[in-house]
Amino acid sequence: MRLPVPVPVLRRGLALLLLAAAAPPSPAAEAVETFTGIARLADGSVYYVERHRVEWRGERPVTSFTRYSDAAGQSFGEMDSRFPAPTPAPYTPAYRFEDRRLGRSDQLQIHGDRAETRAIAGDGSPEKSGNYALAPDLVSGQGLHFLLRARLAAFVNDPGFELHVRLLIPLDAAIYPLRVRRLALDDGRLTLRIDIDHWLYRLFAPHMDIAYDVRSRRLLWYEGPTHILDALRAVRTVRIDYRYGSEAAAAGAIPDHHAAAGSTTSIAIGR
């Protein structure tokens, strides 16, 4: 059965929010955290590798950069996010995502209290663009993960707590209601389930689960569809396990000047 066009777009967009970022346990006044995510398919084979570098100022992320490589180690894409402050929407960063294999790019720019988006699917379809008012409940790009990290205590202390936000997906040039709820809390590990409050999404797309270590607030793993499409532009389901510290360093680090080392990012933040 052929799925309606918005469905795969939603799946890729929501997965992007979760797969592109994780957070350090207790950032100092200014800190840099590097870590690695290994994405595997159901048969256990490596689908791709994510290498992350996050700069913090206190509890606030300042920049977050992710480089994507295939199983052979060949880099094929980047995501570069900047979190301006102050802003009406602290979890809607300016960002650019690029997948050079498919010619795909998503971009969000912040101008005062507005967010402007541009998205090129790379499949010959027209470019999509949008202009949206920033608000405290609006999230996009890597912002969702950082919001979840900031609210972990609420999920831990109240089993019935739910987080409701609005998800901006540039590739679809649309905003969708998003719900996050607690699924389990075992041995200091918190598992959350994420759904979009949209009947079409619930009908066709699987749920997404993520797990955190409560004490360190680190993202441990993710299971669900990924925004990294295969050669046929099909959505794949993956499990991503995250490595920190020496384990991440062994998998390869991102240099400090990451923007000059293969990234073609151009991000605008203006008033």
mmCIF file of C-alpha atoms in Angstrom:
data_model
loop_
_atom_site.group_PDB
_atom_site.id
_atom_site.type_symbol
_atom_site.label_atom_id
_atom_site.label_comp_id
_atom_site.label_asym_id
_atom_site.label_seq_id
_atom_site.Cartn_x
_atom_site.Cartn_y
_atom_site.Cartn_z
ATOM 1 C CA MET A 1 0.000 0.000 0.000
ATOM 2 C CA ARG A 2 1.341 3.408 -0.925
ATOM 3 C CA LEU A 3 1.704 5.736 2.054
ATOM 4 C CA PRO A 4 0.534 9.355 1.845
ATOM 5 C CA VAL A 5 3.403 11.732 1.133
ATOM 6 C CA PRO A 6 3.558 13.426 4.583
ATOM 7 C CA VAL A 7 4.093 10.161 6.473
ATOM 8 C CA PRO A 8 7.723 9.356 5.548
ATOM 9 C CA VAL A 9 8.551 13.037 5.897
ATOM 10 C CA LEU A 10 7.236 13.006 9.462
ATOM 11 C CA ARG A 11 9.137 9.846 10.284
ATOM 12 C CA ARG A 12 12.417 11.264 9.009
ATOM 13 C CA GLY A 13 11.835 14.611 10.692
ATOM 14 C CA LEU A 14 10.992 13.216 14.112
ATOM 15 C CA ALA A 15 13.873 10.772 14.040
ATOM 16 C CA LEU A 16 16.231 13.625 13.243
ATOM 17 C CA LEU A 17 15.385 15.286 16.531
ATOM 18 C CA LEU A 18 16.504 12.276 18.527
ATOM 19 C CA LEU A 19 19.438 10.913 16.552
ATOM 20 C CA ALA A 20 21.368 14.112 16.143
ATOM 21 C CA ALA A 21 22.181 14.973 19.763
ATOM 22 C CA ALA A 22 23.018 13.739 23.228
ATOM 23 C CA ALA A 23 24.163 15.596 26.313
ATOM 24 C CA PRO A 24 26.979 15.613 28.868
ATOM 25 C CA PRO A 25 26.167 14.568 32.432
ATOM 26 C CA SER A 26 27.159 17.695 34.362
ATOM 27 C CA PRO A 27 28.504 20.454 32.106
ATOM 28 C CA ALA A 28 30.759 23.023 33.744
ATOM 29 C CA ALA A 29 30.506 26.756 33.115
ATOM 30 C CA GLU A 30 31.954 26.081 29.673
ATOM 31 C CA ALA A 31 32.437 22.513 28.506
ATOM 32 C CA VAL A 32 32.829 20.404 25.377
ATOM 33 C CA GLU A 33 31.416 16.886 25.122
ATOM 34 C CA THR A 34 32.221 14.395 22.363
ATOM 35 C CA PHE A 35 30.505 11.065 21.856
ATOM 36 C CA THR A 36 29.650 8.508 19.194
ATOM 37 C CA GLY A 37 26.482 6.711 18.141
ATOM 38 C CA ILE A 38 26.564 3.382 16.283
ATOM 39 C CA ALA A 39 23.390 2.773 14.248
ATOM 40 C CA ARG A 40 22.629 -0.872 13.455
ATOM 41 C CA LEU A 41 19.939 -2.558 11.399
ATOM 42 C CA ALA A 42 17.841 -5.473 12.632
ATOM 43 C CA ASP A 43 20.444 -7.991 11.399
ATOM 44 C CA GLY A 44 23.138 -6.329 13.523
ATOM 45 C CA SER A 45 25.044 -4.764 10.640
ATOM 46 C CA VAL A 46 26.343 -1.205 11.008
ATOM 47 C CA TYR A 47 24.181 1.196 9.008
ATOM 48 C CA TYR A 48 26.084 4.377 9.844
ATOM 49 C CA VAL A 49 28.088 6.086 12.587
ATOM 50 C CA GLU A 50 27.348 9.468 14.208
ATOM 51 C CA ARG A 51 30.168 11.513 15.763
ATOM 52 C CA HIS A 52 29.020 14.381 17.966
ATOM 53 C CA ARG A 53 30.578 17.481 19.473
ATOM 54 C CA VAL A 54 28.500 19.684 21.821
ATOM 55 C CA GLU A 55 29.640 22.962 23.368
ATOM 56 C CA TRP A 56 27.925 23.964 26.621
ATOM 57 C CA ARG A 57 27.670 27.145 28.656
ATOM 58 C CA GLY A 58 26.348 26.046 32.021
ATOM 59 C CA GLU A 59 23.187 24.023 31.382
ATOM 60 C CA ARG A 60 22.615 25.644 27.981
ATOM 61 C CA PRO A 61 23.850 24.100 24.719
ATOM 62 C CA VAL A 62 25.614 26.647 22.521
ATOM 63 C CA THR A 63 26.580 24.595 19.476
ATOM 64 C CA SER A 64 26.067 20.978 18.463
ATOM 65 C CA PHE A 65 27.771 19.357 15.493
ATOM 66 C CA THR A 66 27.200 15.854 14.141
ATOM 67 C CA ARG A 67 29.136 14.124 11.368
ATOM 68 C CA TYR A 68 27.695 11.030 9.681
ATOM 69 C CA SER A 69 29.850 8.253 8.178
ATOM 70 C CA ASP A 70 28.980 4.984 6.500
ATOM 71 C CA ALA A 71 30.097 1.568 7.737
ATOM 72 C CA ALA A 72 33.352 1.934 5.781
ATOM 73 C CA GLY A 73 34.166 5.219 7.522
ATOM 74 C CA GLN A 74 33.359 7.512 4.591
ATOM 75 C CA SER A 75 31.800 10.801 5.716
ATOM 76 C CA PHE A 76 28.594 11.685 3.852
ATOM 77 C CA GLY A 77 26.738 14.274 5.902
ATOM 78 C CA GLU A 78 26.691 16.804 8.712
ATOM 79 C CA MET A 79 24.297 18.604 10.987
ATOM 80 C CA ASP A 80 25.372 21.906 12.526
ATOM 81 C CA SER A 81 23.174 23.600 15.148
ATOM 82 C CA ARG A 82 23.520 26.948 16.935
ATOM 83 C CA PHE A 83 21.416 27.863 19.960
ATOM 84 C CA PRO A 84 21.040 31.662 20.141
ATOM 85 C CA ALA A 85 20.136 33.308 23.446
ATOM 86 C CA PRO A 86 17.865 34.839 24.402
ATOM 87 C CA THR A 87 15.097 33.595 22.135
ATOM 88 C CA PRO A 88 11.332 32.990 22.495
ATOM 89 C CA ALA A 89 11.958 29.335 21.551
ATOM 90 C CA PRO A 90 15.108 28.090 23.346
ATOM 91 C CA TYR A 91 14.802 24.597 21.849
ATOM 92 C CA THR A 92 14.459 25.741 18.243
ATOM 93 C CA PRO A 93 18.074 26.174 17.122
ATOM 94 C CA ALA A 94 19.318 27.570 13.851
ATOM 95 C CA TYR A 95 20.662 24.559 11.972
ATOM 96 C CA ARG A 96 21.553 22.945 8.683
ATOM 97 C CA PHE A 97 21.459 19.228 7.877
ATOM 98 C CA GLU A 98 23.052 17.859 4.713
ATOM 99 C CA ASP A 99 23.213 14.378 3.169
ATOM 100 C CA ARG A 100 25.570 14.643 0.191
ATOM 101 C CA ARG A 101 24.778 11.152 -1.108
ATOM 102 C CA LEU A 102 21.171 12.108 -1.841
ATOM 103 C CA GLY A 103 21.559 15.843 -2.424
ATOM 104 C CA ARG A 104 19.273 16.544 0.529
ATOM 105 C CA SER A 105 19.468 19.576 2.820
ATOM 106 C CA ASP A 106 17.267 21.044 5.575
ATOM 107 C CA GLN A 107 17.884 24.506 6.979
ATOM 108 C CA LEU A 108 16.353 26.672 9.690
ATOM 109 C CA GLN A 109 17.381 30.287 10.215
ATOM 110 C CA ILE A 110 16.345 32.565 13.073
ATOM 111 C CA HIS A 111 15.534 36.223 12.460
ATOM 112 C CA GLY A 112 14.287 37.961 15.600
ATOM 113 C CA ASP A 113 11.105 36.202 16.727
ATOM 114 C CA ARG A 114 10.665 34.281 13.454
ATOM 115 C CA ALA A 115 12.018 30.991 12.103
ATOM 116 C CA GLU A 116 12.573 30.646 8.365
ATOM 117 C CA THR A 117 12.991 27.171 6.861
ATOM 118 C CA ARG A 118 14.203 25.778 3.543
ATOM 119 C CA ALA A 119 14.326 22.131 2.558
ATOM 120 C CA ILE A 120 15.531 20.308 -0.554
ATOM 121 C CA ALA A 121 14.627 16.622 -0.693
ATOM 122 C CA GLY A 122 17.112 15.900 -3.490
ATOM 123 C CA ASP A 123 14.604 13.813 -5.437
ATOM 124 C CA GLY A 124 13.681 16.468 -7.984
ATOM 125 C CA SER A 125 10.711 17.801 -6.032
ATOM 126 C CA PRO A 126 10.402 21.586 -5.516
ATOM 127 C CA GLU A 127 12.173 23.276 -2.628
ATOM 128 C CA LYS A 128 9.939 23.847 0.394
ATOM 129 C CA SER A 129 10.098 26.941 2.576
ATOM 130 C CA GLY A 130 8.223 28.375 5.548
ATOM 131 C CA ASN A 131 8.109 31.240 8.041
ATOM 132 C CA TYR A 132 6.946 30.639 11.619
ATOM 133 C CA ALA A 133 6.553 32.561 14.876
ATOM 134 C CA LEU A 134 8.866 31.387 17.653
ATOM 135 C CA ALA A 135 7.178 30.276 20.888
ATOM 136 C CA PRO A 136 8.287 28.423 24.057
ATOM 137 C CA ASP A 137 6.540 25.182 23.007
ATOM 138 C CA LEU A 138 8.117 25.084 19.517
ATOM 139 C CA VAL A 139 10.961 22.601 18.910
ATOM 140 C CA SER A 140 12.950 21.622 15.854
ATOM 141 C CA GLY A 141 16.206 20.017 14.805
ATOM 142 C CA GLN A 142 18.346 18.894 17.730
ATOM 143 C CA GLY A 143 16.273 20.927 20.171
ATOM 144 C CA LEU A 144 13.960 18.103 21.246
ATOM 145 C CA HIS A 145 16.734 16.060 22.803
ATOM 146 C CA PHE A 146 18.028 18.980 24.833
ATOM 147 C CA LEU A 147 14.493 19.733 26.001
ATOM 148 C CA LEU A 148 14.001 16.127 27.132
ATOM 149 C CA ARG A 149 17.286 16.204 29.005
ATOM 150 C CA ALA A 150 16.208 19.366 30.809
ATOM 151 C CA ARG A 151 12.911 17.733 31.855
ATOM 152 C CA LEU A 152 14.150 14.284 32.899
ATOM 153 C CA ALA A 153 13.344 14.934 36.564
ATOM 154 C CA ALA A 154 9.677 15.509 35.741
ATOM 155 C CA PHE A 155 9.447 12.128 33.984
ATOM 156 C CA VAL A 156 11.256 10.398 36.860
ATOM 157 C CA ASN A 157 9.188 11.948 39.663
ATOM 158 C CA ASP A 158 5.769 11.582 38.020
ATOM 159 C CA PRO A 159 4.969 8.357 36.103
ATOM 160 C CA GLY A 160 1.991 10.087 34.467
ATOM 161 C CA PHE A 161 3.872 13.175 33.325
ATOM 162 C CA GLU A 162 3.552 13.974 29.622
ATOM 163 C CA LEU A 163 5.378 16.618 27.639
ATOM 164 C CA HIS A 164 3.435 18.292 24.841
ATOM 165 C CA VAL A 165 5.252 20.462 22.318
ATOM 166 C CA ARG A 166 4.910 21.490 18.681
ATOM 167 C CA LEU A 167 7.352 19.972 16.215
ATOM 168 C CA LEU A 168 8.545 22.042 13.234
ATOM 169 C CA ILE A 169 9.730 19.871 10.317
ATOM 170 C CA PRO A 170 11.346 21.927 7.511
ATOM 171 C CA LEU A 171 11.203 19.042 5.013
ATOM 172 C CA ASP A 172 7.415 19.059 5.312
ATOM 173 C CA ALA A 173 7.089 22.840 5.876
ATOM 174 C CA ALA A 174 4.633 22.073 8.696
ATOM 175 C CA ILE A 175 4.202 21.931 12.483
ATOM 176 C CA TYR A 176 2.800 18.882 14.300
ATOM 177 C CA PRO A 177 1.765 18.280 17.949
ATOM 178 C CA LEU A 178 4.185 16.004 19.782
ATOM 179 C CA ARG A 179 3.688 13.947 22.958
ATOM 180 C CA VAL A 180 6.421 12.389 25.098
ATOM 181 C CA ARG A 181 5.603 10.018 27.966
ATOM 182 C CA ARG A 182 7.380 7.718 30.370
ATOM 183 C CA LEU A 183 7.495 4.065 29.366
ATOM 184 C CA ALA A 184 9.687 2.525 32.071
ATOM 185 C CA LEU A 185 12.065 3.320 34.936
ATOM 186 C CA ASP A 186 14.341 0.432 35.883
ATOM 187 C CA ASP A 187 17.721 0.379 37.655
ATOM 188 C CA GLY A 188 18.294 4.079 37.110
ATOM 189 C CA ARG A 189 17.404 3.956 33.426
ATOM 190 C CA LEU A 190 14.481 5.950 32.093
ATOM 191 C CA THR A 191 12.779 4.922 28.852
ATOM 192 C CA LEU A 192 10.560 7.408 27.027
ATOM 193 C CA ARG A 193 8.127 6.908 24.166
ATOM 194 C CA ILE A 194 7.511 9.607 21.558
ATOM 195 C CA ASP A 195 4.385 9.963 19.444
ATOM 196 C CA ILE A 196 3.020 12.646 17.163
ATOM 197 C CA ASP A 197 -0.578 13.553 18.008
ATOM 198 C CA HIS A 198 -1.649 13.206 14.393
ATOM 199 C CA TRP A 199 -3.947 10.405 13.239
ATOM 200 C CA LEU A 200 -2.068 9.798 9.995
ATOM 201 C CA TYR A 201 1.255 9.429 11.755
ATOM 202 C CA ARG A 202 -0.147 7.066 14.401
ATOM 203 C CA LEU A 203 -1.761 4.958 11.694
ATOM 204 C CA PHE A 204 1.360 4.310 9.625
ATOM 205 C CA ALA A 205 4.540 5.103 11.573
ATOM 206 C CA PRO A 206 5.993 3.036 14.432
ATOM 207 C CA HIS A 207 6.675 4.565 17.818
ATOM 208 C CA MET A 208 10.134 5.692 18.880
ATOM 209 C CA ASP A 209 11.754 4.736 22.187
ATOM 210 C CA ILE A 210 14.790 6.296 23.853
ATOM 211 C CA ALA A 211 16.574 5.497 27.112
ATOM 212 C CA TYR A 212 18.521 7.761 29.477
ATOM 213 C CA ASP A 213 20.735 7.167 32.472
ATOM 214 C CA VAL A 214 18.960 9.129 35.209
ATOM 215 C CA ARG A 215 22.051 10.055 37.226
ATOM 216 C CA SER A 216 24.298 11.169 34.358
ATOM 217 C CA ARG A 217 21.439 12.273 32.075
ATOM 218 C CA ARG A 218 23.213 10.681 29.141
ATOM 219 C CA LEU A 219 21.299 9.269 26.205
ATOM 220 C CA LEU A 220 21.916 5.508 26.209
ATOM 221 C CA TRP A 221 20.120 4.189 23.148
ATOM 222 C CA TYR A 222 17.436 4.902 20.584
ATOM 223 C CA GLU A 223 15.164 2.531 18.637
ATOM 224 C CA GLY A 224 13.002 3.606 15.717
ATOM 225 C CA PRO A 225 13.094 4.950 12.165
ATOM 226 C CA THR A 226 16.057 7.080 11.157
ATOM 227 C CA HIS A 227 16.275 10.214 9.030
ATOM 228 C CA ILE A 228 19.308 8.734 7.254
ATOM 229 C CA LEU A 229 17.708 7.172 4.174
ATOM 230 C CA ASP A 230 19.168 4.295 2.190
ATOM 231 C CA ALA A 231 20.233 4.417 -1.464
ATOM 232 C CA LEU A 232 16.621 3.885 -2.569
ATOM 233 C CA ARG A 233 15.466 6.757 -0.316
ATOM 234 C CA ALA A 234 13.640 4.305 1.921
ATOM 235 C CA VAL A 235 13.248 4.823 5.674
ATOM 236 C CA ARG A 236 15.094 2.228 7.760
ATOM 237 C CA THR A 237 14.572 1.229 11.390
ATOM 238 C CA VAL A 238 17.683 1.227 13.570
ATOM 239 C CA ARG A 239 18.981 0.868 17.091
ATOM 240 C CA ILE A 240 21.632 3.405 18.058
ATOM 241 C CA ASP A 241 23.892 2.785 21.059
ATOM 242 C CA TYR A 242 25.873 5.760 22.358
ATOM 243 C CA ARG A 243 29.473 5.750 23.578
ATOM 244 C CA TYR A 244 31.110 8.426 25.710
ATOM 245 C CA GLY A 245 34.591 9.285 26.921
ATOM 246 C CA SER A 246 37.386 6.927 25.909
ATOM 247 C CA GLU A 247 34.988 4.635 24.042
ATOM 248 C CA ALA A 248 33.858 7.525 21.852
ATOM 249 C CA ALA A 249 37.437 8.697 21.333
ATOM 250 C CA ALA A 250 38.404 5.249 20.090
ATOM 251 C CA ALA A 251 35.732 5.539 17.411
ATOM 252 C CA GLY A 252 37.115 8.857 16.163
ATOM 253 C CA ALA A 253 36.730 12.465 17.264
ATOM 254 C CA ILE A 254 35.585 15.639 15.550
ATOM 255 C CA PRO A 255 38.259 18.368 15.386
ATOM 256 C CA ASP A 256 37.618 21.672 17.134
ATOM 257 C CA HIS A 257 37.303 23.568 13.863
ATOM 258 C CA HIS A 258 34.612 21.244 12.578
ATOM 259 C CA ALA A 259 32.962 23.816 10.311
ATOM 260 C CA ALA A 260 36.149 24.036 8.266
ATOM 261 C CA ALA A 261 36.668 20.293 8.169
ATOM 262 C CA GLY A 262 34.163 19.139 5.618
ATOM 263 C CA SER A 263 31.021 20.996 6.673
ATOM 264 C CA THR A 264 29.271 23.266 4.190
ATOM 265 C CA THR A 265 27.044 24.790 6.840
ATOM 266 C CA SER A 266 25.887 28.383 6.586
ATOM 267 C CA ILE A 267 23.579 29.390 9.426
ATOM 268 C CA ALA A 268 21.995 32.798 9.894
ATOM 269 C CA ILE A 269 20.985 34.172 13.281
ATOM 270 C CA GLY A 270 19.757 37.734 13.168
ATOM 271 C CA ARG A 271 17.431 40.164 14.845
#
